Short mmCIF file of C-alpha atoms and ligand atoms in Angstrom, two decimals:
data_model
loop_
_atom_site.label_atom_id
_atom_site.label_comp_id
_atom_site.label_asym_id
_atom_site.label_seq_id
_atom_site.Cartn_x
_atom_site.Cartn_y
_atom_site.Cartn_z
CA UNK A 1 -13.06 -10.56 -13.00
CA UNK A 2 -11.09 -11.85 -10.04
CA UNK A 3 -8.52 -14.58 -10.49
CA UNK A 4 -5.86 -15.95 -8.20
CA UNK A 5 -2.20 -15.58 -9.18
CA UNK A 6 -1.15 -19.01 -10.42
CA UNK A 7 2.51 -18.30 -9.81
CA UNK A 8 2.35 -17.64 -6.10
CA UNK A 9 0.32 -19.11 -3.24
CA UNK A 10 -1.78 -16.46 -1.52
CA UNK A 11 -0.28 -17.00 1.92
CA UNK A 12 2.82 -19.11 2.27
CA UNK A 13 3.61 -20.70 5.61
CA UNK A 14 7.13 -19.28 5.29
CA UNK A 15 5.70 -15.77 5.32
CA UNK A 16 3.33 -16.70 8.14
CA UNK A 17 6.32 -17.55 10.31
CA UNK A 18 8.44 -14.57 9.23
CA UNK A 19 9.34 -11.76 11.58
CA UNK A 20 7.56 -8.44 11.53
CA UNK A 21 9.66 -5.95 9.61
CA UNK A 22 7.22 -3.05 9.98
CA UNK A 23 4.77 -2.24 12.76
CA UNK A 24 2.41 0.70 12.55
CA UNK A 25 0.86 1.52 15.90
CA UNK A 26 -2.06 3.84 16.48
CA UNK A 27 -1.26 6.21 13.61
CA UNK A 28 -3.21 9.47 13.50
CA UNK A 29 -2.96 11.90 10.57
CA UNK A 30 -5.12 14.98 10.12
CA UNK A 31 -5.48 17.64 7.45
CA UNK A 32 -5.64 20.89 9.35
CA UNK A 33 -8.08 23.14 7.47
CA UNK A 34 -9.74 26.48 8.32
CA UNK A 35 -12.99 24.54 8.86
CA UNK A 36 -11.40 22.13 11.32
CA UNK A 37 -9.36 18.93 11.43
CA UNK A 38 -10.05 16.24 8.86
CA UNK A 39 -9.03 12.99 10.53
CA UNK A 40 -7.74 11.19 7.44
CA UNK A 41 -6.03 8.39 9.37
CA UNK A 42 -7.72 7.64 12.65
CA UNK A 43 -5.80 5.24 14.89
CA UNK A 44 -4.52 2.78 12.28
CA UNK A 45 -2.43 -0.21 13.46
CA UNK A 46 -1.07 -3.12 11.43
CA UNK A 47 2.13 -5.05 10.80
CA UNK A 48 4.03 -6.37 7.81
CA UNK A 49 6.17 -9.49 7.86
CA UNK A 50 9.53 -9.74 6.07
CA UNK A 51 8.97 -10.56 2.41
CA UNK A 52 5.19 -10.28 2.72
CA UNK A 53 2.87 -8.48 0.31
CA UNK A 54 0.04 -6.62 1.93
CA UNK A 55 -2.66 -4.69 0.11
CA UNK A 56 -4.36 -1.58 1.47
CA UNK A 57 -7.73 -1.12 -0.21
CA UNK A 58 -10.62 1.27 0.14
CA UNK A 59 -12.61 3.93 -1.67
CA UNK A 60 -11.11 7.35 -2.51
CA UNK A 61 -10.76 9.29 0.71
CA UNK A 62 -10.55 6.16 2.88
CA UNK A 63 -7.05 7.16 4.03
CA UNK A 64 -5.03 4.43 2.30
CA UNK A 65 -2.65 6.75 0.40
CA UNK A 66 -2.34 9.10 3.38
CA UNK A 67 -1.41 6.10 5.54
CA UNK A 68 1.17 4.92 2.99
CA UNK A 69 2.77 8.34 2.52
CA UNK A 70 2.92 8.97 6.26
CA UNK A 71 5.05 5.82 6.68
CA UNK A 72 7.64 7.54 4.46
CA UNK A 73 6.97 10.95 6.04
CA UNK A 74 6.23 12.34 2.60
CA UNK A 75 3.00 14.14 3.47
CA UNK A 76 2.85 17.84 2.76
CA UNK A 77 1.02 20.48 4.87
CA UNK A 78 -1.82 20.82 5.72
CA UNK A 79 -1.40 17.10 6.50
CA UNK A 80 0.07 16.48 9.94
CA UNK A 81 1.05 13.23 11.61
CA UNK A 82 -0.46 13.70 15.05
CA UNK A 83 0.43 10.50 16.81
CA UNK A 84 1.53 6.92 16.64
CA UNK A 85 4.61 4.91 15.79
CA UNK A 86 6.02 3.53 12.55
CA UNK A 87 8.56 0.92 13.64
CA UNK A 88 10.87 -0.32 10.90
CA UNK A 89 12.94 -3.12 12.41
CA UNK A 90 12.20 -1.55 15.79
CA UNK A 91 13.27 2.01 14.83
CA UNK A 92 10.47 4.58 14.98
CA UNK A 93 10.62 6.47 11.67
CA UNK A 94 8.45 9.23 13.12
CA UNK A 95 11.19 10.05 15.66
CA UNK A 96 14.05 10.33 13.12
CA UNK A 97 15.52 13.71 12.19
CA UNK A 98 14.89 14.94 8.63
CA UNK A 99 18.46 13.96 7.64
CA UNK A 100 18.07 10.48 9.13
CA UNK A 101 14.74 10.05 7.36
CA UNK A 102 16.28 11.08 4.02
CA UNK A 103 18.92 8.37 4.51
CA UNK A 104 16.22 5.81 5.35
CA UNK A 105 14.20 6.58 2.20
CA UNK A 106 15.16 4.29 -0.70
CA UNK A 107 17.73 2.45 1.49
CA UNK A 108 15.26 1.10 4.10
CA UNK A 109 11.81 2.02 2.85
CA UNK A 110 11.06 3.07 -0.73
CA UNK A 111 8.10 4.37 -2.67
CA UNK A 112 6.95 3.36 -6.12
CA UNK A 113 4.57 6.23 -6.79
CA UNK A 114 1.31 6.56 -8.63
CA UNK A 115 1.84 8.07 -12.09
CA UNK A 116 5.49 7.68 -13.12
CA UNK A 117 5.36 10.80 -15.31
CA UNK A 118 4.80 13.03 -12.31
CA UNK A 119 7.50 11.48 -10.18
CA UNK A 120 10.36 11.32 -12.69
CA UNK A 121 12.12 14.59 -13.45
CA UNK A 122 11.26 15.42 -17.10
CA UNK A 123 14.43 17.50 -17.46
CA UNK A 124 16.88 14.77 -16.45
CA UNK A 125 17.94 11.61 -18.24
CA UNK A 126 16.90 8.41 -16.51
CA UNK A 127 20.50 7.39 -15.81
CA UNK A 128 21.22 10.70 -14.02
CA UNK A 129 18.15 10.29 -11.82
CA UNK A 130 19.20 6.78 -10.83
CA UNK A 131 22.80 7.88 -10.25
CA UNK A 132 21.56 10.67 -7.94
CA UNK A 133 19.61 8.14 -5.88
CA UNK A 134 22.74 6.06 -5.25
CA UNK A 135 25.03 9.06 -4.71
CA UNK A 136 22.64 10.55 -2.13
CA UNK A 137 23.16 7.45 0.04
CA UNK A 138 26.64 6.24 -0.88
CA UNK A 139 28.88 9.24 -1.46
CA UNK A 140 32.00 7.06 -1.79
CA UNK A 141 30.65 4.89 -4.64
CA UNK A 142 32.64 5.29 -7.88
CA UNK A 143 31.03 6.21 -11.22
CA UNK A 144 31.83 2.87 -12.89
CA UNK A 145 30.44 0.89 -9.97
CA UNK A 146 27.30 3.06 -9.90
CA UNK A 147 26.68 2.63 -13.63
CA UNK A 148 27.18 -1.10 -13.48
CA UNK A 149 24.68 -1.37 -10.58
CA UNK A 150 22.18 0.75 -12.50
CA UNK A 151 22.56 -1.40 -15.61
CA UNK A 152 22.03 -4.54 -13.55
CA UNK A 153 18.95 -3.08 -11.89
CA UNK A 154 17.49 -1.88 -15.20
CA UNK A 155 18.14 -5.33 -16.62
CA UNK A 156 16.28 -6.91 -13.70
CA UNK A 157 13.17 -4.88 -14.61
CA UNK A 158 13.56 -5.86 -18.29
CA UNK A 159 14.98 -2.54 -19.49
CA UNK A 160 18.14 -2.26 -21.59
CA UNK A 161 21.08 0.06 -20.78
CA UNK A 162 20.00 2.49 -23.55
CA UNK A 163 17.24 3.66 -21.19
CA UNK A 164 19.90 5.43 -19.12
CA UNK A 165 20.36 7.97 -21.91
CA UNK A 166 16.65 8.58 -22.43
CA UNK A 167 14.48 11.35 -21.02
CA UNK A 168 11.25 10.16 -19.38
CA UNK A 169 9.09 11.52 -22.24
CA UNK A 170 10.95 9.24 -24.67
CA UNK A 171 9.69 6.13 -22.83
CA UNK A 172 6.29 4.42 -22.90
CA UNK A 173 4.08 4.43 -19.78
CA UNK A 174 5.07 0.84 -18.94
CA UNK A 175 8.79 1.64 -19.35
CA UNK A 176 8.51 4.70 -17.12
CA UNK A 177 6.82 2.60 -14.44
CA UNK A 178 9.64 0.05 -14.75
CA UNK A 179 12.15 2.90 -14.19
CA UNK A 180 10.24 3.80 -11.01
CA UNK A 181 10.43 0.16 -9.90
CA UNK A 182 14.18 0.17 -10.64
CA UNK A 183 14.54 3.29 -8.49
CA UNK A 184 12.52 1.65 -5.72
CA UNK A 185 14.69 -1.48 -5.59
CA UNK A 186 18.04 0.15 -6.38
CA UNK A 187 19.22 0.19 -2.75
CA UNK A 188 17.47 -3.07 -1.72
CA UNK A 189 15.07 -1.59 0.85
CA UNK A 190 13.32 -3.80 3.42
CA UNK A 191 9.92 -2.32 2.63
CA UNK A 192 8.52 -1.01 -0.66
CA UNK A 193 5.33 1.00 -0.76
CA UNK A 194 3.66 0.86 -4.15
CA UNK A 195 0.89 3.43 -4.48
CA UNK A 196 -1.44 2.33 -7.30
CA UNK A 197 1.71 1.73 -9.38
CA UNK A 198 -0.08 0.59 -12.53
CA UNK A 199 -3.32 2.54 -12.41
CA UNK A 200 -2.40 4.58 -15.52
CA UNK A 201 -1.53 1.51 -17.63
CA UNK A 202 -3.73 -0.72 -19.75
CA UNK A 203 -4.47 -4.16 -18.30
CA UNK A 204 -1.97 -6.12 -20.40
CA UNK A 205 0.94 -3.79 -19.58
CA UNK A 206 -0.29 -3.65 -15.99
CA UNK A 207 0.00 -7.42 -15.65
CA UNK A 208 3.49 -7.47 -17.20
CA UNK A 209 4.71 -4.65 -14.94
CA UNK A 210 3.26 -6.31 -11.82
CA UNK A 211 4.87 -9.63 -12.75
CA UNK A 212 8.23 -7.88 -13.05
CA UNK A 213 7.68 -6.05 -9.78
CA UNK A 214 6.72 -9.29 -8.00
CA UNK A 215 9.81 -11.08 -9.31
CA UNK A 216 12.32 -8.37 -8.29
CA UNK A 217 10.59 -7.91 -4.93
CA UNK A 218 11.11 -11.60 -4.20
CA UNK A 219 14.71 -11.45 -5.43
CA UNK A 220 15.63 -8.70 -2.95
CA UNK A 221 13.37 -10.11 -0.21
CA UNK A 222 11.53 -6.83 0.40
CA UNK A 223 8.09 -6.64 1.96
CA UNK A 224 5.47 -4.68 0.00
CA UNK A 225 2.47 -2.55 0.79
CA UNK A 226 0.37 -2.26 -2.35
CA UNK A 227 -2.09 0.62 -2.16
CA UNK A 228 -5.08 0.55 -4.48
CA UNK A 229 -8.73 -0.03 -5.11
CA UNK A 230 -8.43 -2.74 -7.75
CA UNK A 231 -9.56 -5.87 -5.92
CA UNK A 232 -8.65 -8.04 -8.94
CA UNK A 233 -5.04 -6.85 -8.77
CA UNK A 234 -5.02 -7.45 -5.01
CA UNK A 235 -6.28 -11.01 -5.50
CA UNK A 236 -3.46 -11.69 -7.94
CA UNK A 237 -0.64 -10.01 -6.08
CA UNK A 238 -0.90 -9.80 -2.30
CA UNK A 239 -0.79 -12.25 0.62
CA UNK A 240 -2.93 -10.23 3.02
CA UNK A 241 -5.36 -7.34 2.64
CA UNK A 242 -6.25 -4.48 4.93
CA UNK A 243 -9.58 -2.81 4.12
CA UNK A 244 -9.86 0.87 5.03
CA UNK A 245 -13.01 2.88 5.52
CA UNK A 246 -13.19 6.54 6.59
CA UNK A 247 -9.65 6.63 7.96
CA UNK A 248 -9.80 3.33 9.83
CA UNK A 249 -8.80 -0.25 9.13
CA UNK A 250 -12.01 -2.25 9.32
CA UNK A 251 -10.72 -5.70 8.35
CA UNK A 252 -7.35 -7.41 7.87
CA UNK A 253 -6.80 -10.98 6.74
CA UNK A 254 -5.28 -13.34 4.18
CA UNK A 255 -6.46 -12.37 0.71
CA UNK A 256 -8.10 -15.75 0.01
CA UNK A 257 -10.09 -15.64 3.25
CA UNK A 258 -11.20 -12.06 2.64
CA UNK A 259 -12.55 -12.99 -0.80
CA UNK A 260 -14.13 -16.26 0.34
CA UNK A 261 -15.51 -15.14 3.67
CA UNK A 262 -15.47 -11.37 4.22
CA UNK A 263 -16.42 -10.55 7.81
CA UNK A 264 -17.05 -6.80 7.92
CA UNK A 265 -20.28 -5.59 6.26
CA UNK A 266 -18.27 -3.03 4.27
CA UNK A 267 -15.88 -5.71 2.97
CA UNK A 268 -18.90 -7.89 2.18
CA UNK A 269 -20.33 -5.04 0.10
CA UNK A 270 -16.98 -4.49 -1.66
CA UNK A 271 -16.62 -8.18 -2.54
CA UNK A 272 -20.30 -8.45 -3.45
CA UNK A 273 -19.95 -5.65 -5.97
CA UNK A 274 -17.22 -7.44 -7.96
CA UNK A 275 -18.19 -8.98 -11.28
CA UNK A 276 -17.52 -12.70 -11.80
CA UNK A 277 -17.73 -14.89 -14.87
CA UNK A 278 -20.85 -16.52 -13.43
CA UNK A 279 -22.74 -13.40 -12.31
CA UNK A 280 -25.57 -12.42 -14.59
CA UNK A 281 -27.22 -10.06 -12.13
CA UNK A 282 -26.98 -6.29 -12.19
CA UNK A 283 -23.98 -4.91 -10.33
CA UNK A 284 -24.81 -4.17 -6.72
CA UNK A 285 -23.31 -0.89 -5.55
CA UNK A 286 -23.16 0.34 -1.99
CA UNK A 287 -25.82 2.93 -1.22
CA UNK A 288 -25.00 6.17 0.57
CA UNK A 289 -21.86 8.28 0.65
CA UNK A 290 -18.64 8.02 2.60
CA UNK A 291 -18.96 10.17 5.73
CA UNK A 292 -17.48 13.64 6.04
CA UNK A 293 -14.29 13.31 8.04
CA UNK A 294 -14.74 16.89 9.27
CA UNK A 295 -17.79 15.85 11.26
CA UNK A 296 -17.79 12.05 11.25
CA UNK A 297 -20.82 10.14 12.50
CA UNK A 298 -20.74 8.93 16.11
CA UNK A 299 -20.19 5.25 16.87
CA UNK A 300 -19.21 3.03 13.95
CA UNK A 301 -18.29 5.20 10.95
CA UNK A 302 -20.07 2.76 8.63
CA UNK A 303 -23.40 2.71 10.49
CA UNK A 304 -25.28 5.16 8.19
CA UNK A 305 -24.66 2.78 5.23
CA UNK A 306 -24.50 -0.56 7.00
CA UNK A 307 -27.25 -3.07 6.10
CA UNK A 308 -26.59 -4.93 9.38
CA UNK A 309 -26.48 -1.90 11.72
CA UNK A 310 -27.84 -2.42 15.24
CA UNK A 311 -29.11 0.17 17.70
CA UNK A 312 -25.82 0.52 19.57
CA UNK A 313 -23.76 0.88 16.34
CA UNK A 314 -24.45 4.63 16.33
CA UNK A 315 -23.06 4.95 19.85
CA UNK A 316 -20.21 2.48 20.33
CA UNK A 317 -16.93 2.65 18.42
CA UNK A 318 -15.79 -0.86 17.43
CA UNK A 319 -12.12 -1.81 17.90
CA UNK A 320 -10.08 -3.80 15.39
CA UNK A 321 -9.69 -7.19 17.09
CA UNK A 322 -8.42 -10.62 16.07
CA UNK A 323 -11.41 -12.94 16.17
CA UNK A 324 -9.75 -15.98 14.61
CA UNK A 325 -6.14 -16.63 13.68
CA UNK A 326 -4.99 -14.02 11.16
CA UNK A 327 -8.46 -12.41 10.92
CA UNK A 328 -8.96 -8.94 12.36
CA UNK A 329 -12.26 -7.09 12.13
CA UNK A 330 -13.72 -3.91 13.56
CA UNK A 331 -17.46 -4.53 13.91
CA UNK A 332 -19.86 -4.88 16.84
CA UNK A 333 -21.40 -8.00 15.25
CA UNK A 334 -18.33 -9.86 16.52
CA UNK A 335 -18.38 -8.42 20.06
CA UNK A 336 -17.06 -10.97 22.54
CA UNK A 337 -15.42 -13.09 19.81
CA UNK A 338 -11.90 -11.80 20.39
CA UNK A 339 -9.27 -14.54 20.57
FE1 SF4 B 401 -22.40 -2.41 10.72
FE2 SF4 B 401 -22.61 -2.10 13.34
FE3 SF4 B 401 -20.67 -3.58 12.35
FE4 SF4 B 401 -20.62 -0.96 12.04
S1 SF4 B 401 -20.48 -2.06 13.95
S2 SF4 B 401 -20.19 -2.45 10.49
S3 SF4 B 401 -22.77 -0.50 11.79
S4 SF4 B 401 -22.86 -3.98 12.23
#
């Protein structure tokens, strides 16, 4: 069921007027395989305003996690960033040296990963892992000062100081995810990327963890990219949504508008497949499979599955264009409607 977050308006005018803290321009990422290049991210462009929460949604393999991890330059071979810019306050992260990028991670742009158990070191106490994060960026910070900052940060995510002496396996799933949030906000970054941060938690714990995350994010004024496929969570948490399909952004807009009036046929299918309290019909899935990114279809990537496909959809590649204020869509149905 989809509900709106009662504690936060979906798009505040303050955020609407805020400056862009992150601009991603024409990002290309491929997985280089013996069978050829898999274009996982295919010319993706979007921006994020200071303090804003943006969701990136799409099916598995749509390129949302690859996009998110490439912003932090955390992709491993055979993934390769092949072009584009990732401008954080005007500085292109893709042009930084490895050492500069290491300094930028956590301090400027942080990740709250999927699956806390895999990202925390099972052999190290939580306190040590948090201390290492601070020491890696602020070599002159004293031990007392570091511990007091860690305690304050743990407190802000509703964890007591005793957690510092615990190993990850001694904590519940929700507590581990809170530790990951603490690590993500420890150095007050401008941008936090949260990759399906609560997918392993049950819905009650998920809601509590997301409420904590939303509160601390607002306290430090960071902007957030929330990656996921849970449209209900998106409706509750984000201001704007970007919908990805086969490595491309096909629609971007305020979350309320996307739910009320989806423009792209793929977004329409996604929204149409969500259960509501009123719906008594059978769930409507989307027929067909996502295309192979090794040999993608010509024209619009969605044309083999699109119920509204026209003859030229299999030939022309639609661009992502703004067709009304704050609404971007990549579909030939809106040809000539660009603002
Ligand atoms: Fe459907 Fe054509 Fe629009 Fe693609 S461009 S989504 S095939 S109508």
